[in-house]
PDB file of C-alpha atoms in Angstrom:
ATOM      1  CA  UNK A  24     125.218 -80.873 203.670  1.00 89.00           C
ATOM      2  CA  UNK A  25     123.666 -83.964 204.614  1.00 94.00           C
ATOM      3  CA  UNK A  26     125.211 -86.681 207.929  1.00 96.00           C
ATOM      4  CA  UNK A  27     124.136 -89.571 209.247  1.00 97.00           C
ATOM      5  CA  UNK A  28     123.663 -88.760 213.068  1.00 97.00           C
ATOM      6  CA  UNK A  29     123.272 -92.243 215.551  1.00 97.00           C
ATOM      7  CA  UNK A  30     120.447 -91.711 218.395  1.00 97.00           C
ATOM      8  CA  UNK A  31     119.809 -94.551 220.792  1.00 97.00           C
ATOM      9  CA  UNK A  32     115.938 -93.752 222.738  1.00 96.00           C
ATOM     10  CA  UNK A  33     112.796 -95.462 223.792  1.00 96.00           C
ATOM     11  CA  UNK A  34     110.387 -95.835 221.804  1.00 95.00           C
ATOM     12  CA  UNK A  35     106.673 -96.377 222.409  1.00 93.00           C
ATOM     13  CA  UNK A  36     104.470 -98.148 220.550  1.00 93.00           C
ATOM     14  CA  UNK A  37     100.625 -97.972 221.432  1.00 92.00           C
ATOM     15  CA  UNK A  38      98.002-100.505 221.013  1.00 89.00           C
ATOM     16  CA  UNK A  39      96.724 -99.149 217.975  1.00 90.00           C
ATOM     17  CA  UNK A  40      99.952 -99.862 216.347  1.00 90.00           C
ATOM     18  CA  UNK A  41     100.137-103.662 217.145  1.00 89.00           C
ATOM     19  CA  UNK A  42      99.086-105.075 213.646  1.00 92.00           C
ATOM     20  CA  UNK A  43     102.369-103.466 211.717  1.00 92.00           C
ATOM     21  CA  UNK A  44     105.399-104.993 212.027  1.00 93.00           C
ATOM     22  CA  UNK A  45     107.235-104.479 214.461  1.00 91.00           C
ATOM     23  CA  UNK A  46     109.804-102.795 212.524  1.00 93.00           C
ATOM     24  CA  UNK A  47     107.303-100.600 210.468  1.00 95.00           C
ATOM     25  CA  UNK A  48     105.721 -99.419 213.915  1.00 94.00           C
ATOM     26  CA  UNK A  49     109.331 -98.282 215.087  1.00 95.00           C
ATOM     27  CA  UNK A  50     110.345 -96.829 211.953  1.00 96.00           C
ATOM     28  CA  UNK A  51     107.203 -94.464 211.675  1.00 95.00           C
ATOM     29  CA  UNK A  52     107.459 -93.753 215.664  1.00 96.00           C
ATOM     30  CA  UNK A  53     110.945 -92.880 215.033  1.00 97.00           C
ATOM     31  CA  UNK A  54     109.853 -90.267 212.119  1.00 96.00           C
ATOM     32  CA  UNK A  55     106.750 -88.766 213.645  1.00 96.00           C
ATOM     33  CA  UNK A  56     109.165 -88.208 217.318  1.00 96.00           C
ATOM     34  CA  UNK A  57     112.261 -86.793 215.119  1.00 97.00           C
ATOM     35  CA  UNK A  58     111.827 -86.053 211.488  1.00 95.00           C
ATOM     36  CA  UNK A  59     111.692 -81.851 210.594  1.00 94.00           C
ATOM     37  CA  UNK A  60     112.874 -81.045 213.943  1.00 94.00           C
ATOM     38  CA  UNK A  61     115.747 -79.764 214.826  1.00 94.00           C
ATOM     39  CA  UNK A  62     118.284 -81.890 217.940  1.00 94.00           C
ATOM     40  CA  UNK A  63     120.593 -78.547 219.633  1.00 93.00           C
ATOM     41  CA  UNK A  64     124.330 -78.900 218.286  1.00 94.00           C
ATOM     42  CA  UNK A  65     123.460 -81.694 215.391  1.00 95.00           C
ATOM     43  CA  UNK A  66     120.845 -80.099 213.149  1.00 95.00           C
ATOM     44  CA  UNK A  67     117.861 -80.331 211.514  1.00 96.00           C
ATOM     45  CA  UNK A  68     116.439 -84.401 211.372  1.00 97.00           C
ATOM     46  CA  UNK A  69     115.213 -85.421 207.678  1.00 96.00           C
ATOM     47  CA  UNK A  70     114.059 -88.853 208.601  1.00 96.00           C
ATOM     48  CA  UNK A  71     115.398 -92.343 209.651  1.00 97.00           C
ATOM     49  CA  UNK A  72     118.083 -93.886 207.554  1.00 97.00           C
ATOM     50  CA  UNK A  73     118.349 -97.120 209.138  1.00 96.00           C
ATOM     51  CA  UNK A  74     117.853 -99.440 212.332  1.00 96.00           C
ATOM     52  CA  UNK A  75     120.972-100.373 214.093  1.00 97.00           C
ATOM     53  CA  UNK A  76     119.369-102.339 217.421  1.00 96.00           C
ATOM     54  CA  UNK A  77     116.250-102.573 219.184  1.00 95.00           C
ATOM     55  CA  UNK A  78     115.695-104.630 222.337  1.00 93.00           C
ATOM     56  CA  UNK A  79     112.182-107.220 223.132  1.00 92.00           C
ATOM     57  CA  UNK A  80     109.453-104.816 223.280  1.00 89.00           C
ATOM     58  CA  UNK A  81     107.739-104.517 226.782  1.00 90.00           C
ATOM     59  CA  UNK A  82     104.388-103.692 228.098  1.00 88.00           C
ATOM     60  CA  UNK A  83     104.285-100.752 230.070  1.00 79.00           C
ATOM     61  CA  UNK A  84     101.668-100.884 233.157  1.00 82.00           C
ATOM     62  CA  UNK A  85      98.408 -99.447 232.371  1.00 82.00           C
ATOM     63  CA  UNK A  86      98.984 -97.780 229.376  1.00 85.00           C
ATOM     64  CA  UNK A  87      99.633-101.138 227.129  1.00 88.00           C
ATOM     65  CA  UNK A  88     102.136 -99.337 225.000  1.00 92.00           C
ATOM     66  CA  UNK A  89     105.070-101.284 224.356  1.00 93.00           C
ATOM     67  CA  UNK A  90     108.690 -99.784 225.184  1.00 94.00           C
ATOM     68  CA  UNK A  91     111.446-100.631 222.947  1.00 96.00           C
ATOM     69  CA  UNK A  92     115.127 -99.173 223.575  1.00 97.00           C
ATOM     70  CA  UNK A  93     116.613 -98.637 220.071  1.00 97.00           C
ATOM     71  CA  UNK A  94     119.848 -97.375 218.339  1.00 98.00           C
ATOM     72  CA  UNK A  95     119.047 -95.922 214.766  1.00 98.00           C
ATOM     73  CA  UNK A  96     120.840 -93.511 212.553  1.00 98.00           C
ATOM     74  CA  UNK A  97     119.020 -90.140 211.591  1.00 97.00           C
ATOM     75  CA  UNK A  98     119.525 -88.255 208.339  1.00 97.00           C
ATOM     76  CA  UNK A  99     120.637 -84.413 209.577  1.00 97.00           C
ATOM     77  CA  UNK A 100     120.477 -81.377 207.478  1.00 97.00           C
ATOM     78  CA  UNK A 101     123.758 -79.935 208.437  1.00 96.00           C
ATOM     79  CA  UNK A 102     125.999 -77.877 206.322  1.00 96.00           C
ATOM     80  CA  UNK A 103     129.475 -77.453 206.855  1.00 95.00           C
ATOM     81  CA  UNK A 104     131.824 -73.893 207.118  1.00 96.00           C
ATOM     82  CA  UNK A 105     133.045 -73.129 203.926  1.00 96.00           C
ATOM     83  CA  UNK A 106     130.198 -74.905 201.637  1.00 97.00           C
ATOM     84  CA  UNK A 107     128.629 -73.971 198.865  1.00 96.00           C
ATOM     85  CA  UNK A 108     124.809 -74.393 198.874  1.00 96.00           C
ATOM     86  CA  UNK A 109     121.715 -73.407 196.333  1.00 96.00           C
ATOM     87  CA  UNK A 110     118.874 -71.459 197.635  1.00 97.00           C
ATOM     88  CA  UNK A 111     116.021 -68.936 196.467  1.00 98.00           C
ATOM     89  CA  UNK A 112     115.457 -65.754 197.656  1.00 97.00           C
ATOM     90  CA  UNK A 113     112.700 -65.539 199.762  1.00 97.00           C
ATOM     91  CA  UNK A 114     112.982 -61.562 201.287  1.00 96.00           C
ATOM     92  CA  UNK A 115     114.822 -58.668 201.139  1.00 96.00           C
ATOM     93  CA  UNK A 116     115.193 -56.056 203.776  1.00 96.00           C
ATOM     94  CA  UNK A 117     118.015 -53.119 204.162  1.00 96.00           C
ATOM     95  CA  UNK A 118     119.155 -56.121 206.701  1.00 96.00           C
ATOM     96  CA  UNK A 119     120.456 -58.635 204.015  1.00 96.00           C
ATOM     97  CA  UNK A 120     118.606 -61.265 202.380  1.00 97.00           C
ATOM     98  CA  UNK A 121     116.047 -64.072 203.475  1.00 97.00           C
ATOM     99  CA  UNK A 122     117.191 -67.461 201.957  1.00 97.00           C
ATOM    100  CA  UNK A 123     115.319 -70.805 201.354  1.00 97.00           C
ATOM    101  CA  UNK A 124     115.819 -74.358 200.253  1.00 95.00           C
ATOM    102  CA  UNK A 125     112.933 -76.648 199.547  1.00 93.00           C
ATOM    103  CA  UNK A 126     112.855 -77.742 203.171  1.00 92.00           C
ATOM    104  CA  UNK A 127     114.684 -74.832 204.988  1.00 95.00           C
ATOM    105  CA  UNK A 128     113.919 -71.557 205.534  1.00 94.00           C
ATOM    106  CA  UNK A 129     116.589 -69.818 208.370  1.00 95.00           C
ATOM    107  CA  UNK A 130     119.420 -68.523 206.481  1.00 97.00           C
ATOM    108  CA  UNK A 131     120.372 -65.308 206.452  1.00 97.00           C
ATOM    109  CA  UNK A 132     122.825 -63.356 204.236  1.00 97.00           C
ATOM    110  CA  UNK A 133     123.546 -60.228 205.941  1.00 97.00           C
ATOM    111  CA  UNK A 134     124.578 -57.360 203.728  1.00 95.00           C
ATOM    112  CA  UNK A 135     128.380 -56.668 205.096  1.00 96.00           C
ATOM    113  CA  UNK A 136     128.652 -60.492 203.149  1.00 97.00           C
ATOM    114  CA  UNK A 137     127.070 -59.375 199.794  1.00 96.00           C
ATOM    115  CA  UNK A 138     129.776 -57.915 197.622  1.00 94.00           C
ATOM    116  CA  UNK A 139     131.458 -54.601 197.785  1.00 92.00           C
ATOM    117  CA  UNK A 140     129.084 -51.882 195.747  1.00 92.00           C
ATOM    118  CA  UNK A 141     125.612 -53.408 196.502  1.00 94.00           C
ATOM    119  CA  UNK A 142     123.207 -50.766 198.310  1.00 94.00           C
ATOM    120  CA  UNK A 143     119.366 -51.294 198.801  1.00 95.00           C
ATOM    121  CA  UNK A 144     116.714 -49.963 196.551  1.00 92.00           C
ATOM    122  CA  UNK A 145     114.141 -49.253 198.722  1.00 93.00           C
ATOM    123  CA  UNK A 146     111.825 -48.760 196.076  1.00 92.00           C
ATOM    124  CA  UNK A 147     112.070 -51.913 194.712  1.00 90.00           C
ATOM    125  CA  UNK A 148     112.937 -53.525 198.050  1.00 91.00           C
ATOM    126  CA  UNK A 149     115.514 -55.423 196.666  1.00 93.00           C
ATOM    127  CA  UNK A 150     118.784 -55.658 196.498  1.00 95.00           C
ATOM    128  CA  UNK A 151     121.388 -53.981 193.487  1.00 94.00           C
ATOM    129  CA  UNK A 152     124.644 -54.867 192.726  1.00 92.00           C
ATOM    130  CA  UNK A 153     126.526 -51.940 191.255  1.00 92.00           C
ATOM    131  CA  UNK A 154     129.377 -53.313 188.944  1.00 89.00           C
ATOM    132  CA  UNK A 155     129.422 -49.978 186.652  1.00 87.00           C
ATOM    133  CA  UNK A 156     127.240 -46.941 186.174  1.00 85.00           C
ATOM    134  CA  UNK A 157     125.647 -48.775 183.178  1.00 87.00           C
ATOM    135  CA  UNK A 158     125.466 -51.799 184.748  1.00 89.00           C
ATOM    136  CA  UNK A 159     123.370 -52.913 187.568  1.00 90.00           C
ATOM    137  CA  UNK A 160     122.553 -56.382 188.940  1.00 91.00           C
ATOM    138  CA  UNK A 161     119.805 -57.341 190.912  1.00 92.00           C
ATOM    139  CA  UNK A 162     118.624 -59.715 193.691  1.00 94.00           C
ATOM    140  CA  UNK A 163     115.369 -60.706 192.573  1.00 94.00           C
ATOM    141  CA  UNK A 164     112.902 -62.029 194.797  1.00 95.00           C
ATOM    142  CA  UNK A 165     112.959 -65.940 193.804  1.00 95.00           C
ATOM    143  CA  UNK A 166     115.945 -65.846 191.522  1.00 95.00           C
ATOM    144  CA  UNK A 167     118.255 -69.324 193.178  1.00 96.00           C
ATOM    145  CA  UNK A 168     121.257 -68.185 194.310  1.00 97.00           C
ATOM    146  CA  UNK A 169     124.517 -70.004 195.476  1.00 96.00           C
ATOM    147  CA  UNK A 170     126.122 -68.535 198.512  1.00 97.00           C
ATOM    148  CA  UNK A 171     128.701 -69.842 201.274  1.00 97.00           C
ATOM    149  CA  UNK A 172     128.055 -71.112 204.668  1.00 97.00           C
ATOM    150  CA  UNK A 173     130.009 -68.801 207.168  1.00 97.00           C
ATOM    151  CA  UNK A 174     128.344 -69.822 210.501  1.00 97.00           C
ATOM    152  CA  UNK A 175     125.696 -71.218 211.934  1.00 96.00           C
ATOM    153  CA  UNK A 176     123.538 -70.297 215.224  1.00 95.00           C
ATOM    154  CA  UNK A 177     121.436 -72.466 217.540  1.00 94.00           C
ATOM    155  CA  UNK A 178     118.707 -71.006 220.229  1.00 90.00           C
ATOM    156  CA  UNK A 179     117.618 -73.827 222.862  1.00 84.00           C
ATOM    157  CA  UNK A 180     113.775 -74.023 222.866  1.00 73.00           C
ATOM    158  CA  UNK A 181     113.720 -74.734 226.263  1.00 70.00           C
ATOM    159  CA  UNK A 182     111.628 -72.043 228.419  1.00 62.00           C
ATOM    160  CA  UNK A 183     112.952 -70.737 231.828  1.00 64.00           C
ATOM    161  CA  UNK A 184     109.262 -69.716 232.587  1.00 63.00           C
ATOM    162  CA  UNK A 185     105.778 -70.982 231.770  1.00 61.00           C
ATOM    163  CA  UNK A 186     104.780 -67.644 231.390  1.00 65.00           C
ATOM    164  CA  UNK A 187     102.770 -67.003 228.126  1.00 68.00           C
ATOM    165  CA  UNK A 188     105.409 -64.063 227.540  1.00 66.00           C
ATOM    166  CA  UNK A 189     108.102 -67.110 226.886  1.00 60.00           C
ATOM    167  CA  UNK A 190     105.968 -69.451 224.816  1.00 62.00           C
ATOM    168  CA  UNK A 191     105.413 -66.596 222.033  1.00 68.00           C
ATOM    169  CA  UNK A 192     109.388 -65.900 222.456  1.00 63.00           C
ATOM    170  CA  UNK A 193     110.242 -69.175 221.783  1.00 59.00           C
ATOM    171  CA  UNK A 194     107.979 -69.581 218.330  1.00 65.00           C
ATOM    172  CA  UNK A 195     109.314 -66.707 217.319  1.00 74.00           C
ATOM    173  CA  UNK A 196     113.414 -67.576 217.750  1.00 86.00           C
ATOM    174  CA  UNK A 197     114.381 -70.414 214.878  1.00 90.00           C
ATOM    175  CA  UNK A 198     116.046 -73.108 216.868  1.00 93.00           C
ATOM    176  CA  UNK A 199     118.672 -73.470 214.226  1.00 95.00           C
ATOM    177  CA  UNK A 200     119.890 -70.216 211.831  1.00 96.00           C
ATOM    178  CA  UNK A 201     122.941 -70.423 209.107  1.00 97.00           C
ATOM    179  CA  UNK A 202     124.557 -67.683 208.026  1.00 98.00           C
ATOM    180  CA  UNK A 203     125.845 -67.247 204.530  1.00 97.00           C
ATOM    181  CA  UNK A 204     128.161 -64.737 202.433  1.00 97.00           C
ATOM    182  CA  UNK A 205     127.981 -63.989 198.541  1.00 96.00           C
ATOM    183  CA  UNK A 206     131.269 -62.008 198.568  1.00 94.00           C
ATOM    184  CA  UNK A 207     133.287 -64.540 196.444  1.00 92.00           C
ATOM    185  CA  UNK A 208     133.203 -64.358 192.808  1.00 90.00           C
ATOM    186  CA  UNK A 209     130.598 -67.013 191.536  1.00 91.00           C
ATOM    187  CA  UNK A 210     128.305 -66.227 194.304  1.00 94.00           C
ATOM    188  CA  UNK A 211     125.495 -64.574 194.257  1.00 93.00           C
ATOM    189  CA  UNK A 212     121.902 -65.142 191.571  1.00 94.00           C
ATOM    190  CA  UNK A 213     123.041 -68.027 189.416  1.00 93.00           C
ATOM    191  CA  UNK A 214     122.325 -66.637 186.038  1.00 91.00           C
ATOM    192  CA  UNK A 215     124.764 -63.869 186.101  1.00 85.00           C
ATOM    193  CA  UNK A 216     127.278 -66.133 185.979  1.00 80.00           C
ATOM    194  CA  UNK A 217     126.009 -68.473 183.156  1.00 77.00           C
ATOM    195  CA  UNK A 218     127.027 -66.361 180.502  1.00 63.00           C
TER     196      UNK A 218
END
């Protein structure tokens, strides 16, 4: 789920930033540049794990920042094909299901991967798992789940355009999507399989 990803960059430390250590002042520019966003083809950054190298700062003209070159190693959010991961329900739609962890919120369980027999009430707007005529299992909105990583799908952020037509495009296309399946037995809501 987790991988240690290594990044060499530049790093800029302003003025204001002088009195930490120097250490301290790259760590937290490291964070604030990479930490909950998401790096095309590696994932989604936690935070910094550790600092492998950084060169002698230098002071950029007219600015007075100081540019360090560095080589760190990132914490990625980054499950694998085939895994097994926990997650709440967040939505249901005649679509699939809407999936979150505590930090992520772009998985998608679309219903040709929930198990054979499971139609949509759209009454309820949930979810039902037919297993016999008497009995009936639902997907409950919050109820954690465990379902398995099938794919994954990444959307560059980058805009062709400037046009305000592509900015609203682009915040409205996740950079980074997984795609899960409940179809095996011992997926699906966790408590039906407690007993």
């Amino acid at each position: 789920m987790f991988i240690l990803t290594k990044i060499a960059d530049l790093v800029q430390i302003p003025p204001s930033q002088f009195e930490q250590h120097s250490r301290v002042a790259i760590e937290n520019n490291i964070n604030a540049k990479y930490a909950n966003r998401v790096i095309q083809k590696i994932g989604l950054c936690i935070c910094m794990y550790d600092l492998l190298w950084a060169s002698e700062g230098l002071i950029g003209h007219g600015d007075g920042f100081v540019n360090v070159n560095v080589e760190f190693r990132m914490i990625v959010f980054r499950p694998f094909k085939g895994e097994i991961l926990f997650g709440t329900i967040s939505n249901a739609s005649p679509d699939g299901l809407k999936i979150r962890t505590d930090f992520f919120e772009e998985i998608f369980v679309p219903y040709k991967e929930l198990p054979e027999n499971t139609e949509y009430d759209h009454n309820e707007k949930a979810w039902v798992w037919v297993v016999s005529e008497d009995q009936r299992m639902h997907y409950d909105m919050n109820e954690t789940v465990r379902f398995q990583v099938i794919d994954e799908t990444w959307n560059d952020q980058l805009l062709e355009n400037g046009g305000q037509e592509a900015v609203e495009r682009g915040k409205s296309i996740s950079p980074y999507t997984i795609k899960g399946s409940m179809m095996k037995e011992g997926l699906g809501v966790c408590i039906w399989w407690d007993y």
